[in-house]
mmCIF file of C-alpha atoms in Angstrom:
data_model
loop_
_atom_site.group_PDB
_atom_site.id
_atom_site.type_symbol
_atom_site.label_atom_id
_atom_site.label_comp_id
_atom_site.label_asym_id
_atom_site.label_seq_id
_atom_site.Cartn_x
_atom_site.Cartn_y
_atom_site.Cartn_z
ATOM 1 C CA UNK A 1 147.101 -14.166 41.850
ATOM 2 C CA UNK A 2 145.374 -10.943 40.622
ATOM 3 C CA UNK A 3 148.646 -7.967 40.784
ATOM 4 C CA UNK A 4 146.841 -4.762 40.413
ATOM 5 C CA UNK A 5 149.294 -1.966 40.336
ATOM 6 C CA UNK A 6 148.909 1.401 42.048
ATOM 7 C CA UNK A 7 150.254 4.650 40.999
ATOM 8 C CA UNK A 8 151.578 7.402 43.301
ATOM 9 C CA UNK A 9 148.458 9.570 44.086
ATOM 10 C CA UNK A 10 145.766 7.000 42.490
ATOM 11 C CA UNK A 11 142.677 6.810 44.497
ATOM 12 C CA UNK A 12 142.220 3.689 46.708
ATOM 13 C CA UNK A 13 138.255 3.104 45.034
ATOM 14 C CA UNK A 14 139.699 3.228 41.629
ATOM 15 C CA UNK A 15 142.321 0.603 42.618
ATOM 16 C CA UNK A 16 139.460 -1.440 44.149
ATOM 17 C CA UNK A 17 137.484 -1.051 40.888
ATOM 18 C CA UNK A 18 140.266 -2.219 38.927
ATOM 19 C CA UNK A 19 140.763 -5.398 41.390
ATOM 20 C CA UNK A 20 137.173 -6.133 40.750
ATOM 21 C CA UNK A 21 137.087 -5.841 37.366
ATOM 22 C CA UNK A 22 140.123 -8.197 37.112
ATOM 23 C CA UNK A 23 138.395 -10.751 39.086
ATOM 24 C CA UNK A 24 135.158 -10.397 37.357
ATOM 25 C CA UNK A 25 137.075 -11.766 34.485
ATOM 26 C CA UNK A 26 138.584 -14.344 35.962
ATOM 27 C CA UNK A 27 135.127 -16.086 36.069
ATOM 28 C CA UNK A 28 136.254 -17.250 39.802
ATOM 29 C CA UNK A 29 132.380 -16.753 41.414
ATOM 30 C CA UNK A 30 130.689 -18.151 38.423
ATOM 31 C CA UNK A 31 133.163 -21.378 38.494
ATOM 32 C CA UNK A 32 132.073 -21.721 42.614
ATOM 33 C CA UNK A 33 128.492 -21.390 42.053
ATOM 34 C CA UNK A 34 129.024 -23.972 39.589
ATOM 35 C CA UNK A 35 130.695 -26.262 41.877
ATOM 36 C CA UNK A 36 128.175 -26.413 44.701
ATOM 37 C CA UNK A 37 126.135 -28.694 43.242
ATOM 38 C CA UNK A 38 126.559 -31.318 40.632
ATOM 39 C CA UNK A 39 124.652 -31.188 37.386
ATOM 40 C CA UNK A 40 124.243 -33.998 35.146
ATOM 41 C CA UNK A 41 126.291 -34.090 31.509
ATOM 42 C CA UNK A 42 123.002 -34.471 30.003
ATOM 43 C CA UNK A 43 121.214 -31.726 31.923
ATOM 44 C CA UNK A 44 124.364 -29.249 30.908
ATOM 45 C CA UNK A 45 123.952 -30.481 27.596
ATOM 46 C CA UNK A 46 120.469 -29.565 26.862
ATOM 47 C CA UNK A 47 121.223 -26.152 28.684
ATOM 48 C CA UNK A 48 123.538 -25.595 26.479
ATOM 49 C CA UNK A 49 121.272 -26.370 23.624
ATOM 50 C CA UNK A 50 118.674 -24.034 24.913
ATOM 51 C CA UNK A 51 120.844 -21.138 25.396
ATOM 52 C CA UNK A 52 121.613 -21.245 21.666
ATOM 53 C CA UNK A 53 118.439 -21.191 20.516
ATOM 54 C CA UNK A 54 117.586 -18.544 22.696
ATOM 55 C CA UNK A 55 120.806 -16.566 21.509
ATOM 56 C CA UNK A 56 119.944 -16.912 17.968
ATOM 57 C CA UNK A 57 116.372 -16.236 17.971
ATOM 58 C CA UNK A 58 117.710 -13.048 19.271
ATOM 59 C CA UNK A 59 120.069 -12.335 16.637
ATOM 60 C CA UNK A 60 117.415 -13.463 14.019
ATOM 61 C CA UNK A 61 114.915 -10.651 15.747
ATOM 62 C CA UNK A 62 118.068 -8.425 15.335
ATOM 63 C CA UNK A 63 118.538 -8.073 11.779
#
């Protein structure tokens, strides 16, 4: 359970942004979205595999 505490006088959208932010991080939407359909352990896989290429041609670009 996400416990955001609220301070005398805090605004009620700041509260809300910091209730977002918290579940943001949680990774709660991106875990459902995974969940509504099932993806094979070798489709994840190569994903996975592509992703890192892609991430370090971009830090190779980088430098």
């Amino acid at each position: 359970m996400i416990i955001v505490p609220v301070k005398d006088g805090e605004n009620i959208e700041r509260a809300l942004k910091k209730f977002k932010r918290k579940f943001e991080k949680t990774g709660v939407i991106k875990e459902l979205r995974a969940r509504q359909q099932f993806d094979k352990p070798s489709v994840l896989k190569r994903l996975k595999m592509e992703r890192a290429i892609y991430v370090q041609q971009l830090r190779s670009k980088e430098d």
